[in-house]
CSV table of C-alpha atoms and ligand atoms in Angstrom, one decimal:
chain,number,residue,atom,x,y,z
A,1,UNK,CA,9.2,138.1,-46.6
A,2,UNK,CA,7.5,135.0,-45.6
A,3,UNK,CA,6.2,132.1,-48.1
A,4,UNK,CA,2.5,132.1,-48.0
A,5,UNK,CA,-0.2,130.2,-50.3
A,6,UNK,CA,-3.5,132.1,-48.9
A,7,UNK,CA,-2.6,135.7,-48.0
A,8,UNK,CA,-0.3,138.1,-49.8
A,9,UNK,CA,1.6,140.1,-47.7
A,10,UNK,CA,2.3,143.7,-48.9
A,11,UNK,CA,4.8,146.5,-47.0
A,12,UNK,CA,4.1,149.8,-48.2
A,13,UNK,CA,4.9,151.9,-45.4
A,14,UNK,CA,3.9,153.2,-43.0
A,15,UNK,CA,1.5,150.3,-43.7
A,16,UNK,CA,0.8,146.7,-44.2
A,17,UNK,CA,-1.6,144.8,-46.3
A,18,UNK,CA,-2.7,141.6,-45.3
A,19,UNK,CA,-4.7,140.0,-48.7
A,20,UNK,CA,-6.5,137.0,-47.9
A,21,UNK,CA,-5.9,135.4,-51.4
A,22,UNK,CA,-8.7,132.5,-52.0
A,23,UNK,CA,-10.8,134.1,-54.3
A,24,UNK,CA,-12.4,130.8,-55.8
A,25,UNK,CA,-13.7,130.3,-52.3
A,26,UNK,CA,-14.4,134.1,-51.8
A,27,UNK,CA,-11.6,134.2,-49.4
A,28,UNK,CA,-13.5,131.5,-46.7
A,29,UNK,CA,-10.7,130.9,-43.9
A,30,UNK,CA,-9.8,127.3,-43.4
A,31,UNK,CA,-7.1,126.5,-40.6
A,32,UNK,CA,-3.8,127.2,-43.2
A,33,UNK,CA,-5.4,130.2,-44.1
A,34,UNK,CA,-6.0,131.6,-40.4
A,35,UNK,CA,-2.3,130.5,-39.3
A,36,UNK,CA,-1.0,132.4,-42.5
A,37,UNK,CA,-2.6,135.4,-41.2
A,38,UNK,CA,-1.3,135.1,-38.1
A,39,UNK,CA,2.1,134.4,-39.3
A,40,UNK,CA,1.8,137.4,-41.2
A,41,UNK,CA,1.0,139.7,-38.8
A,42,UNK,CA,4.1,138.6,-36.9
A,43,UNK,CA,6.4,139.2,-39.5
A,44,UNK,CA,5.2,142.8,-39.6
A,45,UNK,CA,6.3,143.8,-36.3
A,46,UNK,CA,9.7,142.7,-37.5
A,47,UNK,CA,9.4,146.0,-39.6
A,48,UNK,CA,10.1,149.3,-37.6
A,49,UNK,CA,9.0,151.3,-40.8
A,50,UNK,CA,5.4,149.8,-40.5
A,51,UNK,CA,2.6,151.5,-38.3
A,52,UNK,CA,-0.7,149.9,-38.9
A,53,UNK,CA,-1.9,147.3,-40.9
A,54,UNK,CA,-4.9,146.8,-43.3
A,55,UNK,CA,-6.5,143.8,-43.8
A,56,UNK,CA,-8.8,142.7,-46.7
A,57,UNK,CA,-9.8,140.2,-49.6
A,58,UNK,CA,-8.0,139.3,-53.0
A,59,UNK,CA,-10.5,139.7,-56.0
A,60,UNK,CA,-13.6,142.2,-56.4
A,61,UNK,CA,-16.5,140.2,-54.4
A,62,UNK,CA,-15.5,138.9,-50.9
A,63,UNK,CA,-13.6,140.3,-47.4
A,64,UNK,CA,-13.9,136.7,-46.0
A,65,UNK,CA,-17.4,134.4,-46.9
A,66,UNK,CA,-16.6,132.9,-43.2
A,67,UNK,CA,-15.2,130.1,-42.1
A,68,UNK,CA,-14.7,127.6,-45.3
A,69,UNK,CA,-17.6,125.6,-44.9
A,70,UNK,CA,-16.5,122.4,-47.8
A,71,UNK,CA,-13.9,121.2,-44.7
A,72,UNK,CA,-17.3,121.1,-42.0
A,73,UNK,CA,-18.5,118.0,-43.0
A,74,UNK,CA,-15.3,116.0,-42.2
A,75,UNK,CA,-14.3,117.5,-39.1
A,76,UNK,CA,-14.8,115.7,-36.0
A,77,UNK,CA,-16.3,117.8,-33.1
A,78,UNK,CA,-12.5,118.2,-31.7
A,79,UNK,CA,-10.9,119.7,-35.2
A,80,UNK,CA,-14.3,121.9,-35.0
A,81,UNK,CA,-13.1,122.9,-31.8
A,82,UNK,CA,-9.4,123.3,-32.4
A,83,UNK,CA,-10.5,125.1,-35.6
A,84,UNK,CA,-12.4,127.5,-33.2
A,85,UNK,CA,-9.6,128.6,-30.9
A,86,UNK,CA,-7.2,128.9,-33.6
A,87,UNK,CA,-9.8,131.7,-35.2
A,88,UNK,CA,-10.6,132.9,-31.4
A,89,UNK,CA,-6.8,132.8,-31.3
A,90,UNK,CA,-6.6,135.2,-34.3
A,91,UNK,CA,-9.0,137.4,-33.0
A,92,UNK,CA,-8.0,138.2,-30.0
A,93,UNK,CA,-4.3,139.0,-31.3
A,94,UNK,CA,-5.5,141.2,-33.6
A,95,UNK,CA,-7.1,142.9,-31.1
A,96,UNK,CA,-4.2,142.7,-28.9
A,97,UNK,CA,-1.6,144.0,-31.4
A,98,UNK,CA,-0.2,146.9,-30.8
A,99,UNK,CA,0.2,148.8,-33.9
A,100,UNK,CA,-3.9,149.8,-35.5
A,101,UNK,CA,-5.4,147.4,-37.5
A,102,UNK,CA,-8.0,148.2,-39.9
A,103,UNK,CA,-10.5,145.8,-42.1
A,104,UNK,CA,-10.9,147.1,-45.4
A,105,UNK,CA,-14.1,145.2,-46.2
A,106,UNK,CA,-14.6,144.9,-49.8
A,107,UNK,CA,-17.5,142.6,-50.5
A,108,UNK,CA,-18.8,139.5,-48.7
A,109,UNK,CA,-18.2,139.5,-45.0
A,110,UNK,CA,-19.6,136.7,-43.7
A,111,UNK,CA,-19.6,135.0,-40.4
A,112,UNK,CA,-15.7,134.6,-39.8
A,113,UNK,CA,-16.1,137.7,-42.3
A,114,UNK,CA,-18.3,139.9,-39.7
A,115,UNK,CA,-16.0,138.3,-36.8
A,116,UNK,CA,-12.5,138.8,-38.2
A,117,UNK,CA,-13.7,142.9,-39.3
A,118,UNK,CA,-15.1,142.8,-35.9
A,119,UNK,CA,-11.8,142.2,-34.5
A,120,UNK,CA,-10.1,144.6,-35.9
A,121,UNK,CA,-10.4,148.2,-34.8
A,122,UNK,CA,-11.9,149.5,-37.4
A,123,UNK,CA,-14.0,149.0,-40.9
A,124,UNK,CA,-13.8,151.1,-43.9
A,125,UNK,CA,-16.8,149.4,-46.0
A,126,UNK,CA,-16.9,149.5,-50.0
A,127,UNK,CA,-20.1,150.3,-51.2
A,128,UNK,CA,-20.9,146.4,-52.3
A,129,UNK,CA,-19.8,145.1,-48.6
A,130,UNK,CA,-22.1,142.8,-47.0
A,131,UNK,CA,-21.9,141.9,-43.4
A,132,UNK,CA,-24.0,139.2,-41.8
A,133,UNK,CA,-24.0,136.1,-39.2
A,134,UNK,CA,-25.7,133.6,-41.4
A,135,UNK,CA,-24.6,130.5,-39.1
A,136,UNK,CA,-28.2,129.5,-38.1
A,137,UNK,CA,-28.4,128.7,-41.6
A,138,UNK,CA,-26.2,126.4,-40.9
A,139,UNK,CA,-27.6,125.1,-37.6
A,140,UNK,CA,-24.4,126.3,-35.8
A,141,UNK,CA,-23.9,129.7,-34.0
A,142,UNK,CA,-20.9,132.4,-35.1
A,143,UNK,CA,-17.7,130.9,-33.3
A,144,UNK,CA,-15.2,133.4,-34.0
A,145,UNK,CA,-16.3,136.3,-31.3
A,146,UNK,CA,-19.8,137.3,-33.5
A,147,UNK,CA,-21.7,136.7,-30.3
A,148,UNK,CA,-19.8,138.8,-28.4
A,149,UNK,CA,-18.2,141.5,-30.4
A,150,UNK,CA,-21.3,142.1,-32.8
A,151,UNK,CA,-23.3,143.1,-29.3
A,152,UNK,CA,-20.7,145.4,-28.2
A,153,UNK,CA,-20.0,147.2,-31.3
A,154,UNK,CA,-24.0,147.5,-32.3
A,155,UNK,CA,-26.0,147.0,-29.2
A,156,UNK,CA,-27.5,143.8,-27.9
A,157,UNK,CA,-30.7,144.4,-29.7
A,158,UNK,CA,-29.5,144.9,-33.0
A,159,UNK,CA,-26.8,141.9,-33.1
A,160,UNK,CA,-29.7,139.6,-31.5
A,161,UNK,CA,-31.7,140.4,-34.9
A,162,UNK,CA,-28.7,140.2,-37.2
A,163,UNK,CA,-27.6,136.6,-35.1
A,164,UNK,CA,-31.0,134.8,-34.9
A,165,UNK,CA,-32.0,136.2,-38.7
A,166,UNK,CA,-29.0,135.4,-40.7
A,167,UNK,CA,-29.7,137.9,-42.7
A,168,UNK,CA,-27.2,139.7,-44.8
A,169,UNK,CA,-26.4,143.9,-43.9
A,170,UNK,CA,-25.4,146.1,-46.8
A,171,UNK,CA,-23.0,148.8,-46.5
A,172,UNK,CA,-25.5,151.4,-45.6
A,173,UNK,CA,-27.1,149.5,-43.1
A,174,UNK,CA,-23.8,148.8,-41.7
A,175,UNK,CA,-22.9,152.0,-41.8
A,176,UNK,CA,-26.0,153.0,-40.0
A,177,UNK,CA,-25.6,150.7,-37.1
A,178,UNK,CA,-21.8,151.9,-36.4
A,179,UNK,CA,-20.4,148.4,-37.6
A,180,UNK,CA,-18.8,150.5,-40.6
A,181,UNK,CA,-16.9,153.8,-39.9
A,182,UNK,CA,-16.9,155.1,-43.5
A,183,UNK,CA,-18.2,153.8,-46.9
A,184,UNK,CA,-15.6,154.4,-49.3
A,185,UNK,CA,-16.6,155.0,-53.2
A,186,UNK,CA,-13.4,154.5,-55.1
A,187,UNK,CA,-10.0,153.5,-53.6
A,188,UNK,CA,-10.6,151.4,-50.4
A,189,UNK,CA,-7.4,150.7,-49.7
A,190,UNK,CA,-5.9,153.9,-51.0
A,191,UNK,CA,-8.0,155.7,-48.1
A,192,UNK,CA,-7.1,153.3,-45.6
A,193,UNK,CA,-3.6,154.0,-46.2
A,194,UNK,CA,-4.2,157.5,-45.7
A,195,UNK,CA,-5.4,157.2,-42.2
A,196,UNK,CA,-2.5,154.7,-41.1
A,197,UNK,CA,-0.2,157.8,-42.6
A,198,UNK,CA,-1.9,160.4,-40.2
A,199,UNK,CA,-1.8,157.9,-37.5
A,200,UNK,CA,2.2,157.4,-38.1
A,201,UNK,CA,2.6,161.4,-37.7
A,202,UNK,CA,1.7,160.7,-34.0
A,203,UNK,CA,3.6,159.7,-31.3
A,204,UNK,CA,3.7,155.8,-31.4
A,205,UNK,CA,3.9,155.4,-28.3
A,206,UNK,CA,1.0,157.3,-27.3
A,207,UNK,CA,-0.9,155.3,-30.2
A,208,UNK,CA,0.0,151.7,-28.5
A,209,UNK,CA,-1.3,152.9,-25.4
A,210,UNK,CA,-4.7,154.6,-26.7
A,211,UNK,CA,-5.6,151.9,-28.5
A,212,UNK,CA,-4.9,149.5,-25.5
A,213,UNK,CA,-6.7,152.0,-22.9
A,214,UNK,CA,-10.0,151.3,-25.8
A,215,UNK,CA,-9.7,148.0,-26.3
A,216,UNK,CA,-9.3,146.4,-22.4
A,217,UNK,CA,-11.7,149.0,-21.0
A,218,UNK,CA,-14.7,148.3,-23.0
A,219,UNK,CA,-14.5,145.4,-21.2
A,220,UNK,CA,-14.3,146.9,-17.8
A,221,UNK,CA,-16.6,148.5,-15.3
A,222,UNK,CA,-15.9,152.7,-15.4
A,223,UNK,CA,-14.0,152.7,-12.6
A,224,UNK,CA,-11.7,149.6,-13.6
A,225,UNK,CA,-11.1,151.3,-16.7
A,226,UNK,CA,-10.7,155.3,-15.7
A,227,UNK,CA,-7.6,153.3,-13.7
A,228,UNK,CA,-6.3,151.5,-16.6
A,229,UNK,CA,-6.1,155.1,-18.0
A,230,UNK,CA,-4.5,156.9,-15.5
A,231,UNK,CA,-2.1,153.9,-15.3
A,232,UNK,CA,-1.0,153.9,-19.0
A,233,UNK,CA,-1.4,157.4,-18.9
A,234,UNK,CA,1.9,157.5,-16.3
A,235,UNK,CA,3.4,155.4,-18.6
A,236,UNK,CA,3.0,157.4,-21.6
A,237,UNK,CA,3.9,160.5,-19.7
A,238,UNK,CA,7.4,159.3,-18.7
A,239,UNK,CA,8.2,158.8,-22.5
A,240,UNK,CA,10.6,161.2,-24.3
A,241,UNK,CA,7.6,161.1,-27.0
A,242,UNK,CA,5.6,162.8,-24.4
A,243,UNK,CA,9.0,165.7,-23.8
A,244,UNK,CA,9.6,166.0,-27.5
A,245,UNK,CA,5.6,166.2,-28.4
A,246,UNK,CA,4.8,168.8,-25.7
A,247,UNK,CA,8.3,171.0,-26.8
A,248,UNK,CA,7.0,170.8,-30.5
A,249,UNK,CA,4.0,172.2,-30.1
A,250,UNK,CA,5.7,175.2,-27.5
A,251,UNK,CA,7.9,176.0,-30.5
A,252,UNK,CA,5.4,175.9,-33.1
A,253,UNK,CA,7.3,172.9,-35.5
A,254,UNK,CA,6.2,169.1,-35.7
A,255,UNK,CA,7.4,167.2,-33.4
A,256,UNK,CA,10.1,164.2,-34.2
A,257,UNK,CA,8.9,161.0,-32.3
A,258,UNK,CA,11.0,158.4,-31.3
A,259,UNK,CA,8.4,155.8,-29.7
A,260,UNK,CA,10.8,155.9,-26.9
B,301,DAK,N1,-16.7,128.3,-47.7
B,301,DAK,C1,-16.3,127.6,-48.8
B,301,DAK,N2,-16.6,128.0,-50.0
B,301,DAK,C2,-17.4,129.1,-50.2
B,301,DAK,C3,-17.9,129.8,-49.1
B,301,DAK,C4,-17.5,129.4,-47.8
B,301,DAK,N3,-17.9,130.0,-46.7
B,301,DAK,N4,-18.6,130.8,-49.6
B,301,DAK,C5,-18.5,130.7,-50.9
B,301,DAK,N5,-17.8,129.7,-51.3
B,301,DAK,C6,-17.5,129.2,-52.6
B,301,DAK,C7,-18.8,128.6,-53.3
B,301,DAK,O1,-19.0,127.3,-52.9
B,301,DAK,C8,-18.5,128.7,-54.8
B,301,DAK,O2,-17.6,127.7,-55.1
B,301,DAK,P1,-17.7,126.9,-56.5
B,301,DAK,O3,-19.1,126.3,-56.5
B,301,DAK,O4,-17.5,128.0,-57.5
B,301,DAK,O5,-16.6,125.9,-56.5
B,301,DAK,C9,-17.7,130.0,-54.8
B,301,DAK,O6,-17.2,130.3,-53.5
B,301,DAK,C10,-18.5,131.2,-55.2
B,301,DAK,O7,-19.7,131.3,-54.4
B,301,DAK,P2,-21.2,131.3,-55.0
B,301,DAK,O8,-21.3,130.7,-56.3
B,301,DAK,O9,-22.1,130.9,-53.9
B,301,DAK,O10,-21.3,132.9,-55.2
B,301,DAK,P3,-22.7,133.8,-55.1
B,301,DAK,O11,-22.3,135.1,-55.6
B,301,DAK,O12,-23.8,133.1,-55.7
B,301,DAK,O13,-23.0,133.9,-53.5
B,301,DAK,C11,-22.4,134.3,-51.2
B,301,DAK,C12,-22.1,134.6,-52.7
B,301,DAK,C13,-21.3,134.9,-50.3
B,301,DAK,C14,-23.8,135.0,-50.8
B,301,DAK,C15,-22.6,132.7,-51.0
B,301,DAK,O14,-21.4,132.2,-51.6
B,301,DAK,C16,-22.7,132.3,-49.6
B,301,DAK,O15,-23.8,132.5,-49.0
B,301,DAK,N6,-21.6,131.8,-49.1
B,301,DAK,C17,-21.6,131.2,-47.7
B,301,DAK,C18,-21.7,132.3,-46.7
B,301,DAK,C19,-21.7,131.6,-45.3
B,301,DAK,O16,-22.6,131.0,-44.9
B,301,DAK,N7,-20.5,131.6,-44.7
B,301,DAK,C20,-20.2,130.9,-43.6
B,301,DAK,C21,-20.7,131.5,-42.4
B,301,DAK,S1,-20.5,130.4,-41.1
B,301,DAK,C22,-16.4,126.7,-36.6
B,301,DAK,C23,-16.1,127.9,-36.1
B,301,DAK,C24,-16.5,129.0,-36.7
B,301,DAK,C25,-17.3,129.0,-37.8
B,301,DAK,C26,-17.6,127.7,-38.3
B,301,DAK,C27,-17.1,126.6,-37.7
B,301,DAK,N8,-16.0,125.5,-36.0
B,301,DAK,C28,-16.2,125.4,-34.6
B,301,DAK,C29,-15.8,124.4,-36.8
B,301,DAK,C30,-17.7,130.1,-38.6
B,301,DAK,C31,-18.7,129.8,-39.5
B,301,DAK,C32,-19.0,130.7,-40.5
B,301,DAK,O17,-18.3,131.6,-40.9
């Protein structure tokens, strides 16, 4: 496996754990820290073996307390800039990867916190999670995607009070407002794991697709995205997963995918 300083990378498959490992600094991102993580998650899709990916913070208290703000007041307003796309950058593969990703938020989630959860496709929250876009306290505004994913995952209402407060949203709350799927007492990770297992039994083909079909029609108009369905649903139907899936079930066994 690859040499990184800030995230440990762990293959236990069918999944992958991404640790961002800066627990001094509660796991803030700076830019080595978000090109590790992207590094990383190439590296996993060098693994056939792996089918989804967790990601979450080293230590007890923090997912990610945002972007690390100690390197702001030296950066000129084009580092703050190239900073931003590298972390847009990030975000947007993560969304655009095609095996699940899932944040595992266990403890502070702060700006780049919220954003880089946000990104992924879904959150399993430990009880002591805390979300929030506390940029204005800052005088800045979220710059990693809160703007716009926060407002499509909770409603425009509720991520214009969580954006223009700063204020900080505890598990429940997240829960609540659908930022969280699950609160998770106990073994975060462990149940994470679980759900990348019963997403491996599926066809993986069919799971590339799905989750593609979700993530580009959300930003589509209905139409737009019922045809982005039928087209990836001709795709998936020519697949030998799609012969061998629909034979398994005729003859009662479980079926052997091939993701071909
Ligand atoms: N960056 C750097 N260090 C951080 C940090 C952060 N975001 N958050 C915490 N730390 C460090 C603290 O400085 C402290 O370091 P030492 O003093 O021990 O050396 C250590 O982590 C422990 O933190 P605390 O002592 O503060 O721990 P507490 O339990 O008292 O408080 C807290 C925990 C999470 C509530 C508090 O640390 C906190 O409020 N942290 C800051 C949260 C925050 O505001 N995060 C940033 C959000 S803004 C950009 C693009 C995007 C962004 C920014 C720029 N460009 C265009 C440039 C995104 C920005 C954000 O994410």
């Amino acid at each position: 496996m690859g040499e990184y300083k800030n995230v440990i990378l762990e293959c236990d498959a069918p999944a992958a754990i991404i640790r961002i490992n800066r627990p001094k600094a509660l796991n803030a991102l700076n830019p080595e820290t978000i090109q590790e993580v992207s590094n990383a998650l190439d590296e996993i899709l060098e693994k056939e073996e792996i089918r989804g990916v967790i990601i979450t913070g080293a230590g007890e208290k923090a997912f990610i307390a945002g972007a690390d703000i100690s390197r702001m007041p030296d950066m000129t307003p084009q580092e703050a800039e190239k900073f931003t796309e590298e972390g847009q950058k990030l975000t947007l593969k993560i969304e655009e990867y095609p095996l699940p990703v899932i944040a595992a938020v266990n403890g502070y989630a702060l700006g780049g916190g919220t954003e880089l959860a946000l990104a992924c496709d879904f959150i399993y929250a430990s009880p002591n999670a805390v979300f929030g876009q506390p940029e204005v306290n800052l005088g800045i505004i979220p710059g990693f995607g809160g703007t716009q994913r926060l407002t499509r995952v909770v409603g425009p209402n509720m991520a214009m009070e969580i954006i223009l407060t700063g204020r900080h949203i505890k598990a429940k709350e997240a829960l609540r407002i659908g930022l969280a799927n699950r609160i998770v007492e106990g073994d975060l990770i462990g149940e994470a794991k679980k759900t990348i297992e019963e997403i491996s039994q599926r066809g993986p083909l069919a799971v590339m697709y799905a989750k593609n079909a979700v993530r580009r029609g959300k930003e589509l108009p209905i139409e737009a995205g019922l045809e982005l369905e039928r087209s990836l649903f001709g795709l998936v139907f020519a697949s030998e997963d799609r012969v061998e899936g629909v034979k398994a079930f005729l003859e009662k066994r479980k079926p052997e995918f091939k993701g071909k």
